[in-house]
Amino acid sequence: MNSTEIQKQVDVAGEETNPTIGRLIWYILSIIICLSLVIFSEKLLKKEEAKEGEGDNLMTTSTTTTESSKKDKHLLLPWFLSVTGGIMLWQGIGESSWHYGLEIDNNEGEKNFVNFPRIESFQGIPILVVFVLLFLYGYGKLGFGVESCLGAFLGNWYGHVCILGTYPFALACHINVDMKAWDRIMGTINFVIFGIIGFYIMFLTKKSKQTKYLASVSLFIAFGVLVYGVILAET
């Protein structure tokens, strides 16, 4: 990747930016790949729905179970594509956007350079809450592909915030632990909570296959924080 910097380096929530051309290209490509995968996923779903509609009048009781099983299998590829899109969206917005900023005019007419927020840090907590509420409000209305993508994106976001974003609050509350210990504490707590939620919905309930696929995001969070927070804890 090209390491030529296109903007000045600044500190954003305790980390120094690295605004290179290569990173910007990756940022743009991540967004494009995400949109392409989600659009393709939704097209696959609509294609399968059209096929199911044509076959509804021909379906008999004896074939209902078989057709239902086929329908469930048809969700796998759209789900995989959409989740991959959500991960790419996080790579673009979560991992790359904060390295760049814009020059704005303040009330005095002076020009200031302001970077985008580092949403994986404490800066992202209020924004994450708003996005989760919006996701819950739109759940069931956005389409399986879009919801899977957003679920993976929000899962990545929460997985970072619950560790990186909460440590400053621990220090502010005079909790005497270093960052490595805090990573392991939060990683363990979230692994247990989200692991139980994901396992329960996926294997111990009679929810629809679409709901179970979306619930896999919970296991994604659980194992993500286990690896990142507990096994690979910050030093």
Tab-separated table of C-alpha atoms in Angstrom:
chain	number	residue	atom	x	y	z
A	1	MET	CA	0.000	0.000	0.000
A	2	ASN	CA	1.116	3.543	-0.703
A	3	SER	CA	2.368	5.109	2.545
A	4	THR	CA	2.217	8.716	1.339
A	5	GLU	CA	0.286	10.787	3.867
A	6	ILE	CA	-2.375	13.099	2.437
A	7	GLN	CA	-3.234	14.877	5.696
A	8	LYS	CA	-1.379	15.763	8.859
A	9	GLN	CA	-1.117	13.284	11.707
A	10	VAL	CA	-3.179	14.124	14.789
A	11	ASP	CA	-4.202	12.429	18.020
A	12	VAL	CA	-7.742	11.019	18.043
A	13	ALA	CA	-8.945	9.513	21.332
A	14	GLY	CA	-5.423	8.545	22.349
A	15	GLU	CA	-4.268	7.139	19.014
A	16	GLU	CA	-2.242	8.841	16.293
A	17	THR	CA	-3.786	8.893	12.834
A	18	ASN	CA	-2.113	7.415	9.774
A	19	PRO	CA	-3.866	9.131	6.834
A	20	THR	CA	-2.139	7.467	3.892
A	21	ILE	CA	-3.349	7.149	0.310
A	22	GLY	CA	-3.322	3.369	0.631
A	23	ARG	CA	-5.596	3.448	3.662
A	24	LEU	CA	-7.980	5.836	1.892
A	25	ILE	CA	-8.179	3.494	-1.100
A	26	TRP	CA	-8.916	0.585	1.249
A	27	TYR	CA	-11.576	2.704	2.989
A	28	ILE	CA	-13.364	3.432	-0.286
A	29	LEU	CA	-13.052	-0.160	-1.540
A	30	SER	CA	-14.473	-1.512	1.730
A	31	ILE	CA	-17.612	0.576	1.331
A	32	ILE	CA	-18.008	-0.405	-2.337
A	33	ILE	CA	-17.501	-4.113	-1.571
A	34	CYS	CA	-20.013	-3.914	1.281
A	35	LEU	CA	-22.702	-2.324	-0.877
A	36	SER	CA	-22.065	-4.793	-3.715
A	37	LEU	CA	-22.331	-7.826	-1.426
A	38	VAL	CA	-25.535	-6.636	0.233
A	39	ILE	CA	-27.192	-5.789	-3.097
A	40	PHE	CA	-26.228	-9.195	-4.512
A	41	SER	CA	-27.485	-10.881	-1.339
A	42	GLU	CA	-30.872	-9.168	-1.566
A	43	LYS	CA	-31.157	-10.093	-5.255
A	44	LEU	CA	-30.508	-13.751	-4.406
A	45	LEU	CA	-33.213	-13.645	-1.743
A	46	LYS	CA	-35.744	-12.054	-4.090
A	47	LYS	CA	-34.917	-14.636	-6.759
A	48	GLU	CA	-35.571	-17.472	-4.322
A	49	GLU	CA	-38.783	-15.827	-3.098
A	50	ALA	CA	-39.985	-15.605	-6.702
A	51	LYS	CA	-39.269	-19.314	-7.227
A	52	GLU	CA	-41.123	-20.177	-4.024
A	53	GLY	CA	-44.097	-18.111	-5.150
A	54	GLU	CA	-44.276	-20.016	-8.436
A	55	GLY	CA	-44.130	-23.341	-6.649
A	56	ASP	CA	-46.633	-22.596	-3.888
A	57	ASN	CA	-49.633	-23.803	-5.889
A	58	LEU	CA	-47.851	-27.054	-6.742
A	59	MET	CA	-46.714	-27.811	-3.199
A	60	THR	CA	-48.420	-30.677	-1.375
A	61	THR	CA	-48.337	-31.612	2.294
A	62	SER	CA	-45.788	-34.349	1.659
A	63	THR	CA	-43.342	-31.906	0.115
A	64	THR	CA	-43.739	-29.089	2.654
A	65	THR	CA	-40.885	-30.244	4.892
A	66	THR	CA	-38.516	-30.738	1.963
A	67	GLU	CA	-39.303	-27.319	0.495
A	68	SER	CA	-38.864	-25.684	3.905
A	69	SER	CA	-35.448	-27.324	4.246
A	70	LYS	CA	-34.419	-26.042	0.813
A	71	LYS	CA	-35.585	-22.552	1.741
A	72	ASP	CA	-33.405	-22.635	4.857
A	73	LYS	CA	-30.375	-23.623	2.777
A	74	HIS	CA	-31.036	-20.720	0.421
A	75	LEU	CA	-30.471	-18.326	3.334
A	76	LEU	CA	-26.899	-19.476	3.888
A	77	LEU	CA	-25.225	-17.769	0.915
A	78	PRO	CA	-27.100	-14.438	1.303
A	79	TRP	CA	-26.295	-14.482	5.023
A	80	PHE	CA	-22.610	-15.164	4.363
A	81	LEU	CA	-22.381	-12.413	1.751
A	82	SER	CA	-24.174	-9.893	3.955
A	83	VAL	CA	-22.113	-10.661	7.051
A	84	THR	CA	-18.949	-10.317	4.977
A	85	GLY	CA	-20.317	-6.982	3.787
A	86	GLY	CA	-20.872	-5.915	7.390
A	87	ILE	CA	-17.291	-6.804	8.282
A	88	MET	CA	-16.044	-4.804	5.296
A	89	LEU	CA	-18.236	-1.881	6.353
A	90	TRP	CA	-16.583	-1.949	9.763
A	91	GLN	CA	-13.157	-2.062	8.145
A	92	GLY	CA	-14.027	1.094	6.251
A	93	ILE	CA	-15.974	3.163	8.770
A	94	GLY	CA	-14.708	1.763	12.059
A	95	GLU	CA	-11.066	1.107	11.316
A	96	SER	CA	-10.238	3.714	8.678
A	97	SER	CA	-12.501	6.784	8.699
A	98	TRP	CA	-11.069	8.314	11.889
A	99	HIS	CA	-7.665	8.643	10.235
A	100	TYR	CA	-9.109	11.397	8.031
A	101	GLY	CA	-10.853	14.693	8.594
A	102	LEU	CA	-12.210	17.881	7.103
A	103	GLU	CA	-11.310	21.536	7.343
A	104	ILE	CA	-14.217	23.555	8.760
A	105	ASP	CA	-14.862	27.191	9.652
A	106	ASN	CA	-15.665	28.027	13.277
A	107	ASN	CA	-17.894	30.855	14.521
A	108	GLU	CA	-14.985	33.293	14.405
A	109	GLY	CA	-14.321	32.544	10.758
A	110	GLU	CA	-11.133	30.614	11.534
A	111	LYS	CA	-10.369	27.354	9.803
A	112	ASN	CA	-9.965	24.255	11.964
A	113	PHE	CA	-9.130	20.713	10.937
A	114	VAL	CA	-11.445	18.141	12.535
A	115	ASN	CA	-11.058	14.382	12.201
A	116	PHE	CA	-13.952	11.956	12.037
A	117	PRO	CA	-14.633	10.347	15.440
A	118	ARG	CA	-12.850	7.157	16.401
A	119	ILE	CA	-16.013	5.171	16.972
A	120	GLU	CA	-14.204	2.111	18.351
A	121	SER	CA	-13.178	4.240	21.364
A	122	PHE	CA	-15.247	5.991	24.045
A	123	GLN	CA	-16.184	8.548	21.368
A	124	GLY	CA	-18.357	5.924	19.714
A	125	ILE	CA	-20.483	4.873	22.698
A	126	PRO	CA	-23.346	7.397	22.305
A	127	ILE	CA	-23.336	6.940	18.516
A	128	LEU	CA	-23.469	3.153	18.929
A	129	VAL	CA	-26.469	3.408	21.264
A	130	VAL	CA	-28.347	5.485	18.682
A	131	PHE	CA	-27.518	3.062	15.861
A	132	VAL	CA	-28.576	0.023	17.913
A	133	LEU	CA	-31.923	1.674	18.698
A	134	LEU	CA	-32.412	2.489	15.016
A	135	PHE	CA	-31.538	-1.102	14.094
A	136	LEU	CA	-34.065	-2.475	16.588
A	137	TYR	CA	-36.703	-0.079	15.277
A	138	GLY	CA	-36.089	-1.173	11.692
A	139	TYR	CA	-35.729	-4.885	12.482
A	140	GLY	CA	-38.015	-6.943	10.273
A	141	LYS	CA	-38.495	-4.100	7.803
A	142	LEU	CA	-35.055	-3.761	6.239
A	143	GLY	CA	-34.664	-7.153	4.584
A	144	PHE	CA	-32.626	-10.157	5.696
A	145	GLY	CA	-29.498	-9.142	3.772
A	146	VAL	CA	-29.431	-5.579	5.082
A	147	GLU	CA	-30.143	-6.712	8.644
A	148	SER	CA	-27.384	-9.339	8.524
A	149	CYS	CA	-24.930	-6.734	7.242
A	150	LEU	CA	-25.878	-4.198	9.912
A	151	GLY	CA	-25.826	-6.903	12.579
A	152	ALA	CA	-22.244	-7.847	11.681
A	153	PHE	CA	-21.257	-4.173	11.553
A	154	LEU	CA	-22.801	-3.389	14.947
A	155	GLY	CA	-21.342	-6.605	16.373
A	156	ASN	CA	-17.848	-5.557	15.310
A	157	TRP	CA	-18.480	-2.090	16.679
A	158	TYR	CA	-19.675	-3.322	20.064
A	159	GLY	CA	-16.830	-5.822	20.304
A	160	HIS	CA	-14.336	-2.964	20.043
A	161	VAL	CA	-16.224	-0.460	22.198
A	162	CYS	CA	-16.874	-2.836	25.096
A	163	ILE	CA	-13.117	-3.188	25.557
A	164	LEU	CA	-11.398	-0.101	24.128
A	165	GLY	CA	-14.205	2.339	24.862
A	166	THR	CA	-14.848	1.377	28.471
A	167	TYR	CA	-11.301	1.501	29.846
A	168	PRO	CA	-11.228	5.333	30.196
A	169	PHE	CA	-14.381	5.098	32.326
A	170	ALA	CA	-12.720	2.471	34.505
A	171	LEU	CA	-9.836	4.867	35.104
A	172	ALA	CA	-12.260	7.732	35.791
A	173	CYS	CA	-13.992	5.554	38.402
A	174	HIS	CA	-10.586	4.848	40.022
A	175	ILE	CA	-10.696	1.134	39.218
A	176	ASN	CA	-7.082	0.164	39.741
A	177	VAL	CA	-6.418	-2.219	36.830
A	178	ASP	CA	-4.092	-2.004	33.872
A	179	MET	CA	-5.414	-2.207	30.319
A	180	LYS	CA	-4.449	-5.853	29.874
A	181	ALA	CA	-6.412	-6.890	32.954
A	182	TRP	CA	-9.385	-4.747	31.917
A	183	ASP	CA	-9.409	-6.320	28.449
A	184	ARG	CA	-9.587	-9.767	30.020
A	185	ILE	CA	-12.311	-8.788	32.477
A	186	MET	CA	-14.543	-7.245	29.813
A	187	GLY	CA	-13.713	-9.990	27.325
A	188	THR	CA	-14.717	-12.706	29.786
A	189	ILE	CA	-17.946	-10.968	30.864
A	190	ASN	CA	-19.078	-10.313	27.308
A	191	PHE	CA	-18.050	-13.778	26.127
A	192	VAL	CA	-20.283	-15.366	28.771
A	193	ILE	CA	-23.263	-13.038	28.194
A	194	PHE	CA	-23.302	-13.087	24.397
A	195	GLY	CA	-22.297	-16.741	24.240
A	196	ILE	CA	-25.330	-17.716	26.331
A	197	ILE	CA	-27.683	-15.462	24.342
A	198	GLY	CA	-26.461	-16.742	20.978
A	199	PHE	CA	-26.438	-20.407	22.010
A	200	TYR	CA	-29.914	-20.180	23.529
A	201	ILE	CA	-31.549	-18.539	20.507
A	202	MET	CA	-29.798	-20.709	17.934
A	203	PHE	CA	-30.110	-24.130	19.574
A	204	LEU	CA	-32.740	-24.025	22.329
A	205	THR	CA	-35.604	-22.102	20.735
A	206	LYS	CA	-37.971	-22.617	17.813
A	207	LYS	CA	-37.284	-19.237	16.255
A	208	SER	CA	-37.265	-18.894	12.473
A	209	LYS	CA	-34.100	-19.672	10.543
A	210	GLN	CA	-33.712	-16.000	9.689
A	211	THR	CA	-33.755	-15.097	13.392
A	212	LYS	CA	-31.239	-17.830	14.166
A	213	TYR	CA	-28.910	-16.630	11.434
A	214	LEU	CA	-29.105	-13.098	12.841
A	215	ALA	CA	-28.550	-14.471	16.356
A	216	SER	CA	-25.228	-15.856	15.159
A	217	VAL	CA	-23.967	-12.271	15.463
A	218	SER	CA	-24.171	-12.792	19.225
A	219	LEU	CA	-21.772	-15.736	18.985
A	220	PHE	CA	-19.612	-13.664	16.647
A	221	ILE	CA	-19.320	-11.020	19.383
A	222	ALA	CA	-18.692	-13.656	22.053
A	223	PHE	CA	-15.798	-15.348	20.286
A	224	GLY	CA	-14.461	-12.030	18.996
A	225	VAL	CA	-14.063	-10.577	22.487
A	226	LEU	CA	-12.697	-13.905	23.707
A	227	VAL	CA	-9.894	-13.789	21.152
A	228	TYR	CA	-9.266	-10.043	21.156
A	229	GLY	CA	-9.957	-9.302	24.823
A	230	VAL	CA	-8.832	-12.437	26.652
A	231	ILE	CA	-6.330	-14.291	24.475
A	232	LEU	CA	-4.768	-11.277	22.739
A	233	ALA	CA	-5.230	-8.794	25.587
A	234	GLU	CA	-3.436	-5.444	25.233
A	235	THR	CA	-0.135	-5.146	27.052
